[in-house]
Amino acid sequence: MTRTSSRWRALQWLAALIAALAVASAAFAIDTTRFEDPEKQAQYQRMTHELRCMQCLNTSIADSQVDLAADLRNEVRDLVEAGKTDEEIRQFMVDRYGEFILFRPRSPWLYVTPVIFLIIGVLVAVRIIRQRSKLVAEDDSPVDDIAEESAERK
Amino acid sequence: MKSLRFALPLAGFLLIALVLYIGVKNSPDRQNLRSVLIGRPAPEWTLPDLMNPGAMLTNASFKGKPYILNVWATWCAACRYEHQTLMDLSRNQEVPIIGLNWKDEDNLAHEWLERLGNPYAAIAVDKKGRVPIDYGVTAAPESFLVDANGIVQYRLAGPMTHSIWKREFAPRIAGKSVVAE
């Protein structure tokens, strides 16, 4: 009986610790913006993670503690509140800060070029394989002979 | 044909190396990022006037001759650094410098101007920091050259110096000041 109660105690302590940590992490969270509409909340989260903090450059405005990032988050919050679409919010930022503010650039070349290179690679590979197989076909000596020959040599 | 088998991959490698080199070399940082506003009308604003409590300032009233819009604040160390240059420019009567006091406190701004001198023809106060966002400002100080037609001609991210003024601002002003009417 004493054993189970001491284990129970430990569990209680653990639970208290986890709760304390959860509260602490909530206190350290930068952004406390909340929307009534969960869809808008999701859009706000999505957009702030997609936009670059123009002062620190390699963090999103969601992750940055810089003053400007807070201002840009406010801007996003107002745009979301006003019912703007993702694309409208992106355009709003691009009109002011340029394409560089987007972590996911909209240039189609970025996405098309690798595919073009892949196609070129496949074409080259196919050509080489065809040429090689043609060489084998032209060769009179059966493949087995060559294999035997090399086996004998060993 | 045989030599091509070596030349082609080598050429491919060199091409990739070149593309990467250009990409790394031109990788944007805050200072050399080209403002998207250049060639476009300066975003309009109407803000409280620091020098005339209760009055409003609007940039529409500056149209007709070129001016500099200088975003500054007392919390900005580089603004302190460029202040003397702005003083010199205003003394030489180059073009009016309009200050945009960004997320600052009025009494600190007044104190700063009394201590260091006031190079500004007028100063607008933006406590919320909305207007700098319209201008794509990333950090103070930034200076915009707006021509007589209200078009942004140049943006400097960082402190103004005499050499930057001579190299970037003066020629553009000389070329543009005649354009009005």
mmCIF file of C-alpha atoms in Angstrom:
data_model
loop_
_atom_site.group_PDB
_atom_site.id
_atom_site.type_symbol
_atom_site.label_atom_id
_atom_site.label_comp_id
_atom_site.label_asym_id
_atom_site.label_seq_id
_atom_site.Cartn_x
_atom_site.Cartn_y
_atom_site.Cartn_z
ATOM 1 C CA MET A 1 0.000 0.000 0.000
ATOM 2 C CA THR A 2 2.785 2.430 0.914
ATOM 3 C CA ARG A 3 4.560 1.578 -2.296
ATOM 4 C CA THR A 4 1.606 2.463 -4.515
ATOM 5 C CA SER A 5 1.036 5.695 -2.648
ATOM 6 C CA SER A 6 4.666 6.757 -3.049
ATOM 7 C CA ARG A 7 4.453 5.961 -6.741
ATOM 8 C CA TRP A 8 1.274 7.960 -6.881
ATOM 9 C CA ARG A 9 3.115 10.831 -5.209
ATOM 10 C CA ALA A 10 5.861 10.708 -7.817
ATOM 11 C CA LEU A 11 3.262 10.775 -10.570
ATOM 12 C CA GLN A 12 1.636 13.785 -8.992
ATOM 13 C CA TRP A 13 4.971 15.561 -8.863
ATOM 14 C CA LEU A 14 5.601 14.716 -12.472
ATOM 15 C CA ALA A 15 2.191 16.028 -13.481
ATOM 16 C CA ALA A 16 2.832 19.239 -11.570
ATOM 17 C CA LEU A 17 6.189 19.635 -13.266
ATOM 18 C CA ILE A 18 4.693 19.123 -16.731
ATOM 19 C CA ALA A 19 1.936 21.612 -15.962
ATOM 20 C CA ALA A 20 4.494 24.142 -14.735
ATOM 21 C CA LEU A 21 6.566 23.698 -17.897
ATOM 22 C CA ALA A 22 3.493 24.091 -20.073
ATOM 23 C CA VAL A 23 2.617 27.344 -18.347
ATOM 24 C CA ALA A 24 6.217 28.522 -18.649
ATOM 25 C CA SER A 25 6.378 27.748 -22.359
ATOM 26 C CA ALA A 26 3.089 29.551 -22.904
ATOM 27 C CA ALA A 27 4.539 32.549 -21.112
ATOM 28 C CA PHE A 28 7.559 32.517 -23.407
ATOM 29 C CA ALA A 29 5.533 32.182 -26.603
ATOM 30 C CA ILE A 30 5.956 35.337 -28.652
ATOM 31 C CA ASP A 31 2.562 35.462 -30.251
ATOM 32 C CA THR A 32 -0.689 35.502 -28.348
ATOM 33 C CA THR A 33 -2.928 36.579 -31.211
ATOM 34 C CA ARG A 34 -6.188 34.655 -31.120
ATOM 35 C CA PHE A 35 -9.099 34.598 -33.533
ATOM 36 C CA GLU A 36 -12.647 33.476 -32.869
ATOM 37 C CA ASP A 37 -12.706 31.656 -36.167
ATOM 38 C CA PRO A 38 -10.337 28.629 -36.127
ATOM 39 C CA GLU A 39 -9.947 28.916 -39.897
ATOM 40 C CA LYS A 40 -8.650 32.454 -39.540
ATOM 41 C CA GLN A 41 -6.375 31.320 -36.731
ATOM 42 C CA ALA A 42 -4.939 28.686 -39.063
ATOM 43 C CA GLN A 43 -4.555 31.221 -41.873
ATOM 44 C CA TYR A 44 -2.790 33.625 -39.509
ATOM 45 C CA GLN A 45 -0.379 30.888 -38.384
ATOM 46 C CA ARG A 46 0.236 29.835 -41.992
ATOM 47 C CA MET A 47 0.898 33.359 -43.264
ATOM 48 C CA THR A 48 3.160 34.460 -40.421
ATOM 49 C CA HIS A 49 5.287 31.360 -40.964
ATOM 50 C CA GLU A 50 5.490 32.066 -44.692
ATOM 51 C CA LEU A 51 6.713 35.640 -44.437
ATOM 52 C CA ARG A 52 10.313 36.593 -43.890
ATOM 53 C CA CYS A 53 11.317 38.940 -41.109
ATOM 54 C CA MET A 54 12.979 41.605 -43.241
ATOM 55 C CA GLN A 55 15.299 42.673 -40.474
ATOM 56 C CA CYS A 56 16.716 39.334 -39.439
ATOM 57 C CA LEU A 57 16.214 37.798 -42.921
ATOM 58 C CA ASN A 58 16.375 34.098 -42.084
ATOM 59 C CA THR A 59 13.532 33.773 -39.632
ATOM 60 C CA SER A 60 9.841 34.090 -40.258
ATOM 61 C CA ILE A 61 7.861 36.929 -38.735
ATOM 62 C CA ALA A 62 6.182 34.321 -36.543
ATOM 63 C CA ASP A 63 9.511 33.310 -35.004
ATOM 64 C CA SER A 64 11.134 36.711 -34.755
ATOM 65 C CA GLN A 65 11.091 38.914 -31.674
ATOM 66 C CA VAL A 66 12.149 41.998 -33.611
ATOM 67 C CA ASP A 67 9.826 44.988 -33.344
ATOM 68 C CA LEU A 68 9.269 45.149 -37.087
ATOM 69 C CA ALA A 69 8.180 41.499 -37.125
ATOM 70 C CA ALA A 70 5.585 42.323 -34.477
ATOM 71 C CA ASP A 71 4.321 45.184 -36.648
ATOM 72 C CA LEU A 72 4.129 42.900 -39.668
ATOM 73 C CA ARG A 73 2.255 40.301 -37.604
ATOM 74 C CA ASN A 74 -0.231 43.015 -36.656
ATOM 75 C CA GLU A 75 -0.566 43.845 -40.318
ATOM 76 C CA VAL A 76 -1.231 40.189 -41.142
ATOM 77 C CA ARG A 77 -3.712 39.962 -38.270
ATOM 78 C CA ASP A 78 -5.673 42.926 -39.647
ATOM 79 C CA LEU A 79 -5.629 41.519 -43.169
ATOM 80 C CA VAL A 80 -6.835 38.133 -41.939
ATOM 81 C CA GLU A 81 -9.492 39.849 -39.862
ATOM 82 C CA ALA A 82 -10.597 41.758 -42.964
ATOM 83 C CA GLY A 83 -11.124 38.421 -44.721
ATOM 84 C CA LYS A 84 -8.270 38.675 -47.241
ATOM 85 C CA THR A 85 -7.124 35.532 -49.023
ATOM 86 C CA ASP A 86 -3.606 34.088 -48.647
ATOM 87 C CA GLU A 87 -2.691 35.418 -52.064
ATOM 88 C CA GLU A 88 -3.945 38.913 -51.246
ATOM 89 C CA ILE A 89 -1.879 38.947 -48.064
ATOM 90 C CA ARG A 90 1.192 37.765 -49.981
ATOM 91 C CA GLN A 91 0.634 40.473 -52.594
ATOM 92 C CA PHE A 92 0.258 43.126 -49.903
ATOM 93 C CA MET A 93 3.686 42.214 -48.536
ATOM 94 C CA VAL A 94 5.323 41.822 -51.956
ATOM 95 C CA ASP A 95 4.073 45.294 -52.975
ATOM 96 C CA ARG A 96 6.016 46.728 -50.059
ATOM 97 C CA TYR A 97 8.999 44.485 -49.501
ATOM 98 C CA GLY A 98 9.382 42.619 -52.783
ATOM 99 C CA GLU A 99 9.314 38.885 -53.591
ATOM 100 C CA PHE A 100 12.145 38.366 -51.119
ATOM 101 C CA ILE A 101 9.701 38.510 -48.219
ATOM 102 C CA LEU A 102 8.139 35.225 -49.350
ATOM 103 C CA PHE A 103 9.826 32.095 -48.051
ATOM 104 C CA ARG A 104 8.162 30.185 -50.856
ATOM 105 C CA PRO A 105 9.017 32.149 -54.008
ATOM 106 C CA ARG A 106 6.330 32.328 -56.649
ATOM 107 C CA SER A 107 8.715 32.184 -59.601
ATOM 108 C CA PRO A 108 7.669 29.160 -61.700
ATOM 109 C CA TRP A 109 11.261 28.622 -62.850
ATOM 110 C CA LEU A 110 12.238 27.485 -59.395
ATOM 111 C CA TYR A 111 9.866 24.561 -59.691
ATOM 112 C CA VAL A 112 10.037 23.898 -63.425
ATOM 113 C CA THR A 113 13.829 23.923 -63.851
ATOM 114 C CA PRO A 114 14.544 20.750 -61.834
ATOM 115 C CA VAL A 115 11.908 18.905 -63.860
ATOM 116 C CA ILE A 116 13.503 20.102 -67.110
ATOM 117 C CA PHE A 117 16.905 18.911 -65.909
ATOM 118 C CA LEU A 118 15.404 15.573 -64.880
ATOM 119 C CA ILE A 119 13.900 15.107 -68.343
ATOM 120 C CA ILE A 120 17.226 15.988 -69.997
ATOM 121 C CA GLY A 121 18.983 13.509 -67.704
ATOM 122 C CA VAL A 122 16.541 10.723 -68.515
ATOM 123 C CA LEU A 123 16.867 11.403 -72.272
ATOM 124 C CA VAL A 124 20.667 11.288 -72.056
ATOM 125 C CA ALA A 125 20.546 8.076 -70.023
ATOM 126 C CA VAL A 126 18.143 6.444 -72.505
ATOM 127 C CA ARG A 127 20.397 7.404 -75.406
ATOM 128 C CA ILE A 128 23.488 5.978 -73.744
ATOM 129 C CA ILE A 129 21.718 2.732 -72.856
ATOM 130 C CA ARG A 130 20.418 2.372 -76.410
ATOM 131 C CA GLN A 131 23.866 2.963 -77.871
ATOM 132 C CA ARG A 132 25.419 0.411 -75.542
ATOM 133 C CA SER A 133 22.796 -2.229 -76.280
ATOM 134 C CA LYS A 134 23.318 -1.612 -79.992
ATOM 135 C CA LEU A 135 27.033 -2.285 -79.515
ATOM 136 C CA VAL A 136 26.253 -5.573 -77.806
ATOM 137 C CA ALA A 137 23.837 -6.561 -80.566
ATOM 138 C CA GLU A 138 26.479 -5.879 -83.224
ATOM 139 C CA ASP A 139 28.979 -8.024 -81.372
ATOM 140 C CA ASP A 140 29.001 -11.565 -82.851
ATOM 141 C CA SER A 141 30.409 -13.368 -79.874
ATOM 142 C CA PRO A 142 27.667 -14.525 -77.519
ATOM 143 C CA VAL A 143 27.665 -13.004 -74.086
ATOM 144 C CA ASP A 144 28.118 -16.421 -72.477
ATOM 145 C CA ASP A 145 31.422 -16.900 -74.262
ATOM 146 C CA ILE A 146 32.756 -13.680 -72.928
ATOM 147 C CA ALA A 147 31.724 -14.652 -69.440
ATOM 148 C CA GLU A 148 33.389 -18.078 -69.791
ATOM 149 C CA GLU A 149 36.469 -16.504 -71.224
ATOM 150 C CA SER A 150 36.891 -14.151 -68.325
ATOM 151 C CA ALA A 151 36.191 -17.013 -65.903
ATOM 152 C CA GLU A 152 38.933 -19.095 -67.533
ATOM 153 C CA ARG A 153 41.362 -16.254 -67.292
ATOM 154 C CA LYS A 154 41.035 -16.075 -63.566
ATOM 155 C CA MET B 1 33.072 13.295 -80.769
ATOM 156 C CA LYS B 2 35.320 11.683 -78.212
ATOM 157 C CA SER B 3 36.504 15.013 -76.834
ATOM 158 C CA LEU B 4 32.856 16.076 -76.469
ATOM 159 C CA ARG B 5 32.345 13.327 -73.922
ATOM 160 C CA PHE B 6 34.665 15.157 -71.574
ATOM 161 C CA ALA B 7 33.861 18.690 -72.673
ATOM 162 C CA LEU B 8 30.113 18.354 -72.130
ATOM 163 C CA PRO B 9 30.133 17.339 -68.452
ATOM 164 C CA LEU B 10 32.851 19.903 -67.815
ATOM 165 C CA ALA B 11 30.764 22.605 -69.475
ATOM 166 C CA GLY B 12 27.783 21.467 -67.408
ATOM 167 C CA PHE B 13 29.819 21.623 -64.238
ATOM 168 C CA LEU B 14 31.123 25.086 -65.062
ATOM 169 C CA LEU B 15 27.593 26.281 -65.839
ATOM 170 C CA ILE B 16 26.309 25.048 -62.471
ATOM 171 C CA ALA B 17 29.321 26.574 -60.719
ATOM 172 C CA LEU B 18 28.652 29.907 -62.433
ATOM 173 C CA VAL B 19 24.964 29.889 -61.527
ATOM 174 C CA LEU B 20 25.791 29.098 -57.895
ATOM 175 C CA TYR B 21 28.512 31.740 -57.817
ATOM 176 C CA ILE B 22 26.152 34.433 -59.111
ATOM 177 C CA GLY B 23 23.469 33.278 -56.685
ATOM 178 C CA VAL B 24 25.768 33.423 -53.673
ATOM 179 C CA LYS B 25 27.369 36.673 -54.767
ATOM 180 C CA ASN B 26 24.013 38.403 -55.180
ATOM 181 C CA SER B 27 22.340 36.806 -52.202
ATOM 182 C CA PRO B 28 20.228 39.629 -50.848
ATOM 183 C CA ASP B 29 20.871 41.267 -47.531
ATOM 184 C CA ARG B 30 19.056 44.179 -46.009
ATOM 185 C CA GLN B 31 21.361 46.852 -47.382
ATOM 186 C CA ASN B 32 21.480 45.943 -51.048
ATOM 187 C CA LEU B 33 17.918 44.765 -51.474
ATOM 188 C CA ARG B 34 16.334 46.907 -54.172
ATOM 189 C CA SER B 35 13.203 48.654 -52.998
ATOM 190 C CA VAL B 36 10.122 47.697 -54.988
ATOM 191 C CA LEU B 37 8.952 51.293 -54.620
ATOM 192 C CA ILE B 38 11.526 52.683 -57.017
ATOM 193 C CA GLY B 39 9.767 54.131 -60.054
ATOM 194 C CA ARG B 40 6.437 54.027 -58.256
ATOM 195 C CA PRO B 41 4.512 56.830 -56.523
ATOM 196 C CA ALA B 42 5.485 57.320 -52.901
ATOM 197 C CA PRO B 43 2.711 55.884 -50.697
ATOM 198 C CA GLU B 44 0.570 58.675 -49.341
ATOM 199 C CA TRP B 45 0.411 59.463 -45.665
ATOM 200 C CA THR B 46 -1.131 61.957 -43.301
ATOM 201 C CA LEU B 47 0.436 62.002 -39.851
ATOM 202 C CA PRO B 48 0.702 64.261 -36.797
ATOM 203 C CA ASP B 49 3.232 67.065 -37.083
ATOM 204 C CA LEU B 50 5.913 66.866 -34.384
ATOM 205 C CA MET B 51 6.597 70.591 -34.419
ATOM 206 C CA ASN B 52 2.960 71.755 -34.403
ATOM 207 C CA PRO B 53 0.993 69.795 -31.820
ATOM 208 C CA GLY B 54 -2.485 69.042 -33.068
ATOM 209 C CA ALA B 55 -1.656 69.768 -36.706
ATOM 210 C CA MET B 56 -1.349 67.128 -39.419
ATOM 211 C CA LEU B 57 1.253 66.710 -42.132
ATOM 212 C CA THR B 58 0.628 65.067 -45.485
ATOM 213 C CA ASN B 59 3.185 64.159 -48.113
ATOM 214 C CA ALA B 60 0.777 65.276 -50.847
ATOM 215 C CA SER B 61 1.758 68.842 -49.912
ATOM 216 C CA PHE B 62 5.405 68.230 -50.826
ATOM 217 C CA LYS B 63 4.667 67.531 -54.469
ATOM 218 C CA GLY B 64 6.186 69.917 -56.989
ATOM 219 C CA LYS B 65 9.797 69.609 -55.922
ATOM 220 C CA PRO B 66 12.005 66.740 -54.870
ATOM 221 C CA TYR B 67 12.486 65.896 -51.219
ATOM 222 C CA ILE B 68 14.109 63.316 -48.990
ATOM 223 C CA LEU B 69 11.990 61.232 -46.664
ATOM 224 C CA ASN B 70 14.208 60.184 -43.786
ATOM 225 C CA VAL B 71 12.933 57.514 -41.390
ATOM 226 C CA TRP B 72 14.541 57.996 -37.977
ATOM 227 C CA ALA B 73 14.080 57.469 -34.267
ATOM 228 C CA THR B 74 15.911 58.260 -31.082
ATOM 229 C CA TRP B 75 16.265 54.529 -30.329
ATOM 230 C CA CYS B 76 18.252 54.083 -33.525
ATOM 231 C CA ALA B 77 22.021 54.292 -33.088
ATOM 232 C CA ALA B 78 22.780 54.658 -36.788
ATOM 233 C CA CYS B 79 20.448 57.679 -36.901
ATOM 234 C CA ARG B 80 22.726 59.393 -34.409
ATOM 235 C CA TYR B 81 25.612 58.502 -36.695
ATOM 236 C CA GLU B 82 24.049 60.049 -39.809
ATOM 237 C CA HIS B 83 22.651 63.099 -38.044
ATOM 238 C CA GLN B 84 25.643 65.345 -38.727
ATOM 239 C CA THR B 85 25.482 64.503 -42.436
ATOM 240 C CA LEU B 86 21.803 65.465 -42.493
ATOM 241 C CA MET B 87 22.692 68.712 -40.722
ATOM 242 C CA ASP B 88 25.316 69.476 -43.367
ATOM 243 C CA LEU B 89 22.884 68.680 -46.182
ATOM 244 C CA SER B 90 20.186 70.905 -44.741
ATOM 245 C CA ARG B 91 22.706 73.715 -44.228
ATOM 246 C CA ASN B 92 23.708 73.428 -47.883
ATOM 247 C CA GLN B 93 20.002 73.681 -48.766
ATOM 248 C CA GLU B 94 20.216 70.634 -51.019
ATOM 249 C CA VAL B 95 16.596 69.537 -50.926
ATOM 250 C CA PRO B 96 14.163 69.587 -48.036
ATOM 251 C CA ILE B 97 14.543 66.606 -45.710
ATOM 252 C CA ILE B 98 11.263 65.407 -44.291
ATOM 253 C CA GLY B 99 11.652 63.387 -41.122
ATOM 254 C CA LEU B 100 9.469 60.424 -40.305
ATOM 255 C CA ASN B 101 9.815 59.786 -36.607
ATOM 256 C CA TRP B 102 9.216 56.056 -36.267
ATOM 257 C CA LYS B 103 7.718 54.516 -33.119
ATOM 258 C CA ASP B 104 9.354 57.072 -30.919
ATOM 259 C CA GLU B 105 8.388 59.315 -28.039
ATOM 260 C CA ASP B 106 7.753 62.998 -28.738
ATOM 261 C CA ASN B 107 9.699 64.329 -25.760
ATOM 262 C CA LEU B 108 12.744 62.191 -26.649
ATOM 263 C CA ALA B 109 12.538 63.400 -30.253
ATOM 264 C CA HIS B 110 12.376 67.051 -29.155
ATOM 265 C CA GLU B 111 15.291 66.551 -26.799
ATOM 266 C CA TRP B 112 17.351 64.937 -29.571
ATOM 267 C CA LEU B 113 16.664 67.816 -31.972
ATOM 268 C CA GLU B 114 17.485 70.446 -29.385
ATOM 269 C CA ARG B 115 20.749 68.772 -28.539
ATOM 270 C CA LEU B 116 21.900 67.836 -32.053
ATOM 271 C CA GLY B 117 20.126 70.383 -34.226
ATOM 272 C CA ASN B 118 17.145 69.973 -36.522
ATOM 273 C CA PRO B 119 17.938 69.182 -40.159
ATOM 274 C CA TYR B 120 14.304 68.563 -41.058
ATOM 275 C CA ALA B 121 11.964 70.853 -42.968
ATOM 276 C CA ALA B 122 9.094 69.019 -41.289
ATOM 277 C CA ILE B 123 8.711 65.936 -39.118
ATOM 278 C CA ALA B 124 5.826 63.500 -39.179
ATOM 279 C CA VAL B 125 5.168 61.237 -36.220
ATOM 280 C CA ASP B 126 4.204 57.602 -36.730
ATOM 281 C CA LYS B 127 3.752 55.906 -33.392
ATOM 282 C CA LYS B 128 2.189 52.740 -34.773
ATOM 283 C CA GLY B 129 4.711 52.256 -37.539
ATOM 284 C CA ARG B 130 2.215 51.709 -40.341
ATOM 285 C CA VAL B 131 3.735 54.145 -42.834
ATOM 286 C CA PRO B 132 7.244 52.626 -42.734
ATOM 287 C CA ILE B 133 5.650 49.287 -43.624
ATOM 288 C CA ASP B 134 4.036 50.916 -46.675
ATOM 289 C CA TYR B 135 7.517 52.060 -47.661
ATOM 290 C CA GLY B 136 9.037 48.643 -47.102
ATOM 291 C CA VAL B 137 11.302 49.963 -44.367
ATOM 292 C CA THR B 138 13.300 47.202 -42.711
ATOM 293 C CA ALA B 139 15.188 49.224 -40.106
ATOM 294 C CA ALA B 140 16.027 52.831 -39.303
ATOM 295 C CA PRO B 141 17.524 54.887 -40.758
ATOM 296 C CA GLU B 142 16.272 54.756 -44.307
ATOM 297 C CA SER B 143 16.167 57.629 -46.763
ATOM 298 C CA PHE B 144 13.932 57.879 -49.819
ATOM 299 C CA LEU B 145 14.465 60.303 -52.643
ATOM 300 C CA VAL B 146 11.064 61.369 -53.950
ATOM 301 C CA ASP B 147 11.058 63.443 -57.126
ATOM 302 C CA ALA B 148 8.881 66.441 -58.023
ATOM 303 C CA ASN B 149 6.165 64.168 -59.379
ATOM 304 C CA GLY B 150 5.983 62.176 -56.189
ATOM 305 C CA ILE B 151 7.827 59.177 -57.648
ATOM 306 C CA VAL B 152 10.373 57.325 -55.508
ATOM 307 C CA GLN B 153 13.745 57.541 -57.262
ATOM 308 C CA TYR B 154 16.085 55.974 -54.739
ATOM 309 C CA ARG B 155 16.095 54.235 -51.394
ATOM 310 C CA LEU B 156 19.026 54.112 -49.005
ATOM 311 C CA ALA B 157 18.835 51.490 -46.268
ATOM 312 C CA GLY B 158 21.341 52.587 -43.688
ATOM 313 C CA PRO B 159 22.955 55.827 -42.580
ATOM 314 C CA MET B 160 23.489 58.683 -45.009
ATOM 315 C CA THR B 161 27.058 59.736 -45.705
ATOM 316 C CA HIS B 162 28.486 62.514 -47.851
ATOM 317 C CA SER B 163 29.941 60.064 -50.348
ATOM 318 C CA ILE B 164 26.617 58.233 -50.720
ATOM 319 C CA TRP B 165 24.912 61.582 -51.148
ATOM 320 C CA LYS B 166 27.341 62.616 -53.887
ATOM 321 C CA ARG B 167 27.199 59.261 -55.638
ATOM 322 C CA GLU B 168 23.525 58.325 -55.427
ATOM 323 C CA PHE B 169 21.394 61.299 -54.461
ATOM 324 C CA ALA B 170 22.933 64.416 -56.013
ATOM 325 C CA PRO B 171 22.992 63.137 -59.635
ATOM 326 C CA ARG B 172 19.401 61.917 -59.389
ATOM 327 C CA ILE B 173 18.238 65.242 -57.981
ATOM 328 C CA ALA B 174 20.129 67.154 -60.672
ATOM 329 C CA GLY B 175 18.458 65.036 -63.334
ATOM 330 C CA LYS B 176 14.986 65.215 -61.868
ATOM 331 C CA SER B 177 14.460 68.637 -60.348
ATOM 332 C CA VAL B 178 13.580 70.124 -63.728
ATOM 333 C CA VAL B 179 10.838 67.599 -64.408
ATOM 334 C CA ALA B 180 8.049 69.350 -62.507
ATOM 335 C CA GLU B 181 5.468 70.863 -64.864
#
